[in-house]
Short mmCIF file of C-alpha atoms in Angstrom, two decimals:
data_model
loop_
_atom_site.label_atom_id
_atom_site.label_comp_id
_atom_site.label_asym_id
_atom_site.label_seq_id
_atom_site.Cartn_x
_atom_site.Cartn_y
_atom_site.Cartn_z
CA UNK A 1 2.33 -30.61 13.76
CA UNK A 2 0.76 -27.68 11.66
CA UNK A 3 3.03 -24.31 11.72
CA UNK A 4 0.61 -21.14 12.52
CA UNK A 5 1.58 -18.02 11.82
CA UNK A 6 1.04 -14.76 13.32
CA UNK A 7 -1.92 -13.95 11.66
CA UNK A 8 -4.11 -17.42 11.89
CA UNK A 9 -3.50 -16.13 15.63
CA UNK A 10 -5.45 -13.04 15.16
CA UNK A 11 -7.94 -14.80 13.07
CA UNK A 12 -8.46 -17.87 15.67
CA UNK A 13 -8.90 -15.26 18.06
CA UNK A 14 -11.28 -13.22 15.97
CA UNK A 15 -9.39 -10.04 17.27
CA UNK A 16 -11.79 -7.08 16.14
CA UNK A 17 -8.66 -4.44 15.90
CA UNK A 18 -5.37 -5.89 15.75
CA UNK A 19 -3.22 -2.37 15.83
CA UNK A 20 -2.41 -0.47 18.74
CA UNK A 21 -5.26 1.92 19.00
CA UNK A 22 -8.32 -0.14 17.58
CA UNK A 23 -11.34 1.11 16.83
CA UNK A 24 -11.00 4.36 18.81
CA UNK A 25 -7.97 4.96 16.63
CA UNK A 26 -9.74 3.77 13.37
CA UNK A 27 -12.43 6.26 14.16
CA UNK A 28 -9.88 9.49 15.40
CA UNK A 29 -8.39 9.15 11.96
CA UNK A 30 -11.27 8.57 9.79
CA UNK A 31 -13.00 11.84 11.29
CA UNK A 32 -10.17 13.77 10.22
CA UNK A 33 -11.50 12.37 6.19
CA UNK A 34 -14.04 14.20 3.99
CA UNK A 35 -15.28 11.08 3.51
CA UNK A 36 -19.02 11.42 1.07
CA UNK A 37 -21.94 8.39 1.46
CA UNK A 38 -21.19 8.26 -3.00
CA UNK A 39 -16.99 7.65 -1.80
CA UNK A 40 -15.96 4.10 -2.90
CA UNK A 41 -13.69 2.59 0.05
CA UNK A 42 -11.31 -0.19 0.23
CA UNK A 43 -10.69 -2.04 3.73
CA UNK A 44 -7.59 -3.49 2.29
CA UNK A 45 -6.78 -6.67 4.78
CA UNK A 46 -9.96 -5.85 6.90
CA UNK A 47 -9.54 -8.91 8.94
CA UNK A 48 -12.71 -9.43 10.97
CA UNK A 49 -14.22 -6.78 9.32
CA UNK A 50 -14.52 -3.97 11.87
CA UNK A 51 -13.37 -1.09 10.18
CA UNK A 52 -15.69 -2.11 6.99
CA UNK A 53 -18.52 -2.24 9.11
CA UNK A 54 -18.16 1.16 11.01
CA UNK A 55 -17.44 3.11 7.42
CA UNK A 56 -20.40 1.58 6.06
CA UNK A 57 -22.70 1.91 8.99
CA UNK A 58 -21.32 5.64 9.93
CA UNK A 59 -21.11 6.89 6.02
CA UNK A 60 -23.71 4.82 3.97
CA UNK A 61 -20.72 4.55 1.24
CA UNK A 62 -19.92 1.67 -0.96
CA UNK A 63 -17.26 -0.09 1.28
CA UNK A 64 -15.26 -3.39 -0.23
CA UNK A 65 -13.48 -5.09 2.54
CA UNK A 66 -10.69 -8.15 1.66
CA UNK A 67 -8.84 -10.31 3.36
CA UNK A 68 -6.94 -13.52 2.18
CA UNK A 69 -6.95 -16.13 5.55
CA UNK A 70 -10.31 -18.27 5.15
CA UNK A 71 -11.76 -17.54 8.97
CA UNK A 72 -10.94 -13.64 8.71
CA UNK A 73 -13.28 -14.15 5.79
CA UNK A 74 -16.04 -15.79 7.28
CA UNK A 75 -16.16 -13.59 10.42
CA UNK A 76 -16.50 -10.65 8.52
CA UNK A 77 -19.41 -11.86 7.04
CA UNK A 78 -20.99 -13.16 10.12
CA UNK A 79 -20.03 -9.31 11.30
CA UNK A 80 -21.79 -7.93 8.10
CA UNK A 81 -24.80 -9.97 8.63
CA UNK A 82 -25.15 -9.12 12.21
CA UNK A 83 -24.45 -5.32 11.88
CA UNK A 84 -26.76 -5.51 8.74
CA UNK A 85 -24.44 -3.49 6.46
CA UNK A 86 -23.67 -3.97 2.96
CA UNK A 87 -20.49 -4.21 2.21
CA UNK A 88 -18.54 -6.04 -0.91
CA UNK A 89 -16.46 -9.05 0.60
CA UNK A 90 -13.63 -10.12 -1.74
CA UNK A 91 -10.90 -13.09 -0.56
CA UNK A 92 -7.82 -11.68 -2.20
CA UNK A 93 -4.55 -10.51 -1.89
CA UNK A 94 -3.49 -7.08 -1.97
CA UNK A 95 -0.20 -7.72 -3.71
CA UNK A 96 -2.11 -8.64 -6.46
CA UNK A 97 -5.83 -8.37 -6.43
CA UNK A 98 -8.23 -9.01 -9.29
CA UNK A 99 -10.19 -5.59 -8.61
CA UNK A 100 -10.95 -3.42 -11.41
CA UNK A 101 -8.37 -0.64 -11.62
CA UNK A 102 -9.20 3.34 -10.73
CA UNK A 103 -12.56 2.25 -8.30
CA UNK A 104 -11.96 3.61 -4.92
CA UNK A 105 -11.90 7.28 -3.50
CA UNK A 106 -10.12 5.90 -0.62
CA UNK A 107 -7.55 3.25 0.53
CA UNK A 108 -7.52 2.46 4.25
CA UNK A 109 -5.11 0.22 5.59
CA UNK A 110 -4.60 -0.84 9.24
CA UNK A 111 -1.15 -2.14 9.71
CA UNK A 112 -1.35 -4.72 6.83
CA UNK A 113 1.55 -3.34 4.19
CA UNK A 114 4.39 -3.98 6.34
CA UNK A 115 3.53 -7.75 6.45
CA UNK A 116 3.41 -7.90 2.37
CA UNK A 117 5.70 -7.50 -0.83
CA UNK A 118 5.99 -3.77 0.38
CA UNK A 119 6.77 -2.29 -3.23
CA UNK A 120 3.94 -4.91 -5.02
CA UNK A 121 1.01 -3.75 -2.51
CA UNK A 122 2.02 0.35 -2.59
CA UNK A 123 2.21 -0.29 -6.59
CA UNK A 124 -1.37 -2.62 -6.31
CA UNK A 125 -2.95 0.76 -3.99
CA UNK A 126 -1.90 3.01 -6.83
CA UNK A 127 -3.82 0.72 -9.50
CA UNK A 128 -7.04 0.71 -7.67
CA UNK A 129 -7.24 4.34 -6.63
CA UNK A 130 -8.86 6.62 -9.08
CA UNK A 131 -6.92 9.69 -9.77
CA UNK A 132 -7.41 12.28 -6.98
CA UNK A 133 -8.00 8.83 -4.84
CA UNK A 134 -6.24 9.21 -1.42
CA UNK A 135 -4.50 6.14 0.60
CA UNK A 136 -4.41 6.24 4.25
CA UNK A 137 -2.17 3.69 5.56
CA UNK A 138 -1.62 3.65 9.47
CA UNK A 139 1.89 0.99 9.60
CA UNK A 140 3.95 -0.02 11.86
CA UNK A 141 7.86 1.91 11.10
CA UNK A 142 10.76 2.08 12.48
CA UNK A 143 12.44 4.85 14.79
CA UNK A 144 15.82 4.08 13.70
CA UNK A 145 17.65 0.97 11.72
CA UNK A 146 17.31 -2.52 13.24
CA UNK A 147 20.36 -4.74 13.00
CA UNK A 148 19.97 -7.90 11.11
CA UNK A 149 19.96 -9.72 13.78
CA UNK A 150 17.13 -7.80 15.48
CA UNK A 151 14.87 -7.50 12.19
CA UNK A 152 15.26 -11.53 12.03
CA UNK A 153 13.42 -11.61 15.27
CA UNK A 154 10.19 -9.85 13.34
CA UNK A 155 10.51 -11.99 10.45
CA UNK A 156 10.62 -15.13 12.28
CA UNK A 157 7.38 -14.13 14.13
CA UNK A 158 5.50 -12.29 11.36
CA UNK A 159 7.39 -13.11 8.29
CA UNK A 160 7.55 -9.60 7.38
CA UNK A 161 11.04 -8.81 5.38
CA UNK A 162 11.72 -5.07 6.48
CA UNK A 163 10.25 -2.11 8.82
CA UNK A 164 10.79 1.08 6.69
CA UNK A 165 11.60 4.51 8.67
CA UNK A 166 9.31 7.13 8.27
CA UNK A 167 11.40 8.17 5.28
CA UNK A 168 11.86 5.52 3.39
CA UNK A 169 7.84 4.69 3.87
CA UNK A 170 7.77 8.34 1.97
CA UNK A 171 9.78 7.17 -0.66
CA UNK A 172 8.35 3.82 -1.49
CA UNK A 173 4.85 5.75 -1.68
CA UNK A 174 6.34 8.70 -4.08
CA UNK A 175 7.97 5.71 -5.96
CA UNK A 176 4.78 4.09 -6.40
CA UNK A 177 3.70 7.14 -8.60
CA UNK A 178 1.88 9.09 -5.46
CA UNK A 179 1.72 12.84 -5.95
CA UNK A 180 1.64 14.02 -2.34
CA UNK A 181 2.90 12.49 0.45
CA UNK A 182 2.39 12.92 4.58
CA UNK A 183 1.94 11.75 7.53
CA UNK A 184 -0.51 13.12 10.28
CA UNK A 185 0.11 10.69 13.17
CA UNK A 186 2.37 9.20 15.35
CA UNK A 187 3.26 7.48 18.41
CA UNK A 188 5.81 5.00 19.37
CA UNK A 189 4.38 1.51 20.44
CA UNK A 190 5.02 2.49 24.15
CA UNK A 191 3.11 5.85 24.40
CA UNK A 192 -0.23 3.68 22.25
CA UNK A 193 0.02 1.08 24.99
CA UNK A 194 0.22 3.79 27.73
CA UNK A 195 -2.40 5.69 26.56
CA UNK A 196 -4.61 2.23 26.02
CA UNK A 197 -4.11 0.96 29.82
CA UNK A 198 -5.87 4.76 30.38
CA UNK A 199 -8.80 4.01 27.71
CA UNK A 200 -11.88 2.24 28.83
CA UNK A 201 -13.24 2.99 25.83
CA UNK A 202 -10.63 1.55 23.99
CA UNK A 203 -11.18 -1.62 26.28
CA UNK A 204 -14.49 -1.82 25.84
CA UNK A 205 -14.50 -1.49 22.05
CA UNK A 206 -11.77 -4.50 21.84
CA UNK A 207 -13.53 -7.80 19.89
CA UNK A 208 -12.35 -10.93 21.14
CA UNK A 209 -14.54 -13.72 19.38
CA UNK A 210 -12.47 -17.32 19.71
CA UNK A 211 -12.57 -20.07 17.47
CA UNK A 212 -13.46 -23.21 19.41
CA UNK A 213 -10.72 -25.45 20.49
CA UNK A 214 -7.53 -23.19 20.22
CA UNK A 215 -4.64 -25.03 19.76
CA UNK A 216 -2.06 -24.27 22.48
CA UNK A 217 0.53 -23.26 20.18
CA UNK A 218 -1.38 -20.15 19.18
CA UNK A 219 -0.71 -18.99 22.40
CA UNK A 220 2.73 -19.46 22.00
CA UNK A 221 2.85 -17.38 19.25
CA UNK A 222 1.06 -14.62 21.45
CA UNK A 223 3.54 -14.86 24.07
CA UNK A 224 6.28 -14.29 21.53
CA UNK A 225 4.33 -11.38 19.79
CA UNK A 226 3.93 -9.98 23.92
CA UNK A 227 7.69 -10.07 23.90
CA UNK A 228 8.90 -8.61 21.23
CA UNK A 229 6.18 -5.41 21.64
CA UNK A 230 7.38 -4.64 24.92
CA UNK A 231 11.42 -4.80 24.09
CA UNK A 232 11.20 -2.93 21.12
CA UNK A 233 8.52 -0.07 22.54
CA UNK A 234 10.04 2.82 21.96
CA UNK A 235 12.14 1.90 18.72
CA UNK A 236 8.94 1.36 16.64
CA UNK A 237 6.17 4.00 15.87
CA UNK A 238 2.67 3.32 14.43
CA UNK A 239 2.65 5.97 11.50
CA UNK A 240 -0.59 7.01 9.70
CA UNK A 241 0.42 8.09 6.22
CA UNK A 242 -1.94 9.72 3.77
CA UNK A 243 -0.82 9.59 -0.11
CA UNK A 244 -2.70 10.77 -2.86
CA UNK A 245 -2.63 9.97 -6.58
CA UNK A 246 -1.95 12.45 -8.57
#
């Protein structure tokens, strides 16, 4: 029997925006960015390609977009083709990705760091930005310290190893060699779900585009995910961080 993980679920679902928010989010935060149609942008882990398709279409920039799982891949570029935006599609990691070093004006990130080598991808972000280059990284974080016992529920489900606090989210990025280092929005997991149920624009913006014959197991792994959002609410915040390299 194959073993799925959290995120072939999002990609056999073809989820548009996986993070509490979506694209009503993705577009509060990018309007608050003096983002220029010569800006070079990274979409790093851009799934099905939504947010890589709004920057290009809204900015006329030169967007790159990359995602490692195969079908995230290919329905980004079924998105591309459709919207009929240009964008650069790479299959790569972000631990370690083969892009050329100092290219991008801007990082964004939409919560994809917390589910990697958190230390490798901060240090990979650095590489790629050029200096003055900002990184905008919306992740999940935790309100206060989660026993062992509690974090082993998140890593059994998403294989993530840690949840960083606000703080030590700060650090990692100053670590990293960032000059400057902020955060300019936040919200615990139960006031984003609140304020969704309220949003029929969020609802109507949400992608859903399924992969034929779903194997019921995925759904399992929904369930689970369900779960574990609900009882841990109001001990984890999304965070968007903004870092810039000095």
């Amino acid at each position: 029997m194959e073993r799925y993980t959290y995120h072939d679920l999002l990609a056999y679902l073809g989820v548009g925006g996986a993070h509490p928010g979506g694209l009503p989010l993705t577009k509060e935060i990018v309007r608050e960015l003096p983002i220029k149609s010569t800006d070079h942008i990274l979409d790093a882990g851009c799934g099905t390609g939504q947010t890589a398709a709004f920057l290009a279409d809204q900015y006329g920039c030169h967007v790159t977009a990359m995602d490692q799982h195969p079908i995230m891949i290919e329905k980004s570029k079924e998105r591309f083709t459709d919207r009929e935006v240009t964008v650069d599609l790479v299959k790569g990691n972000i631990e370690n990705s083969q892009l050329e070093a100092g290219t991008f004006d801007w990082i964004i990130v939409e919560p994809v760091t917390v589910f990697t080598n958190i230390e490798k991808a901060v240090n990979e972000y650095w590489r790629l930005l050029r200096t003055g280059g900002v990184l905008i990284d919306l992740e999940m974080t935790a309100a206060d310290s989660l026993s062992k016992e509690e974090l082993g529920e998140f890593q059994s489900l998403y294989g993530l190893h840690e949840i960083p606090k606000a703080s030590d989210w700060k650090r990692i990025f100053k670590m990293a060699g960032f000059r400057t280092v902020d955060s300019f929005k936040e919200d615990t997991v139960a006031e984003v779900l609140m304020r969704q149920s309220f949003d029929t624009e969020a609802f109507a913006q949400q992608e859903i585009d399924f992969s034929v014959a779903l194997d019921p197991a995925l759904y399992e792994i929904w369930d689970h995910h369900q779960l574990l959002t609900e009882a841990f609410a109001n001990r984890l915040k999304y965070v968007v961080y903004r870092a810039e390299k000095g």
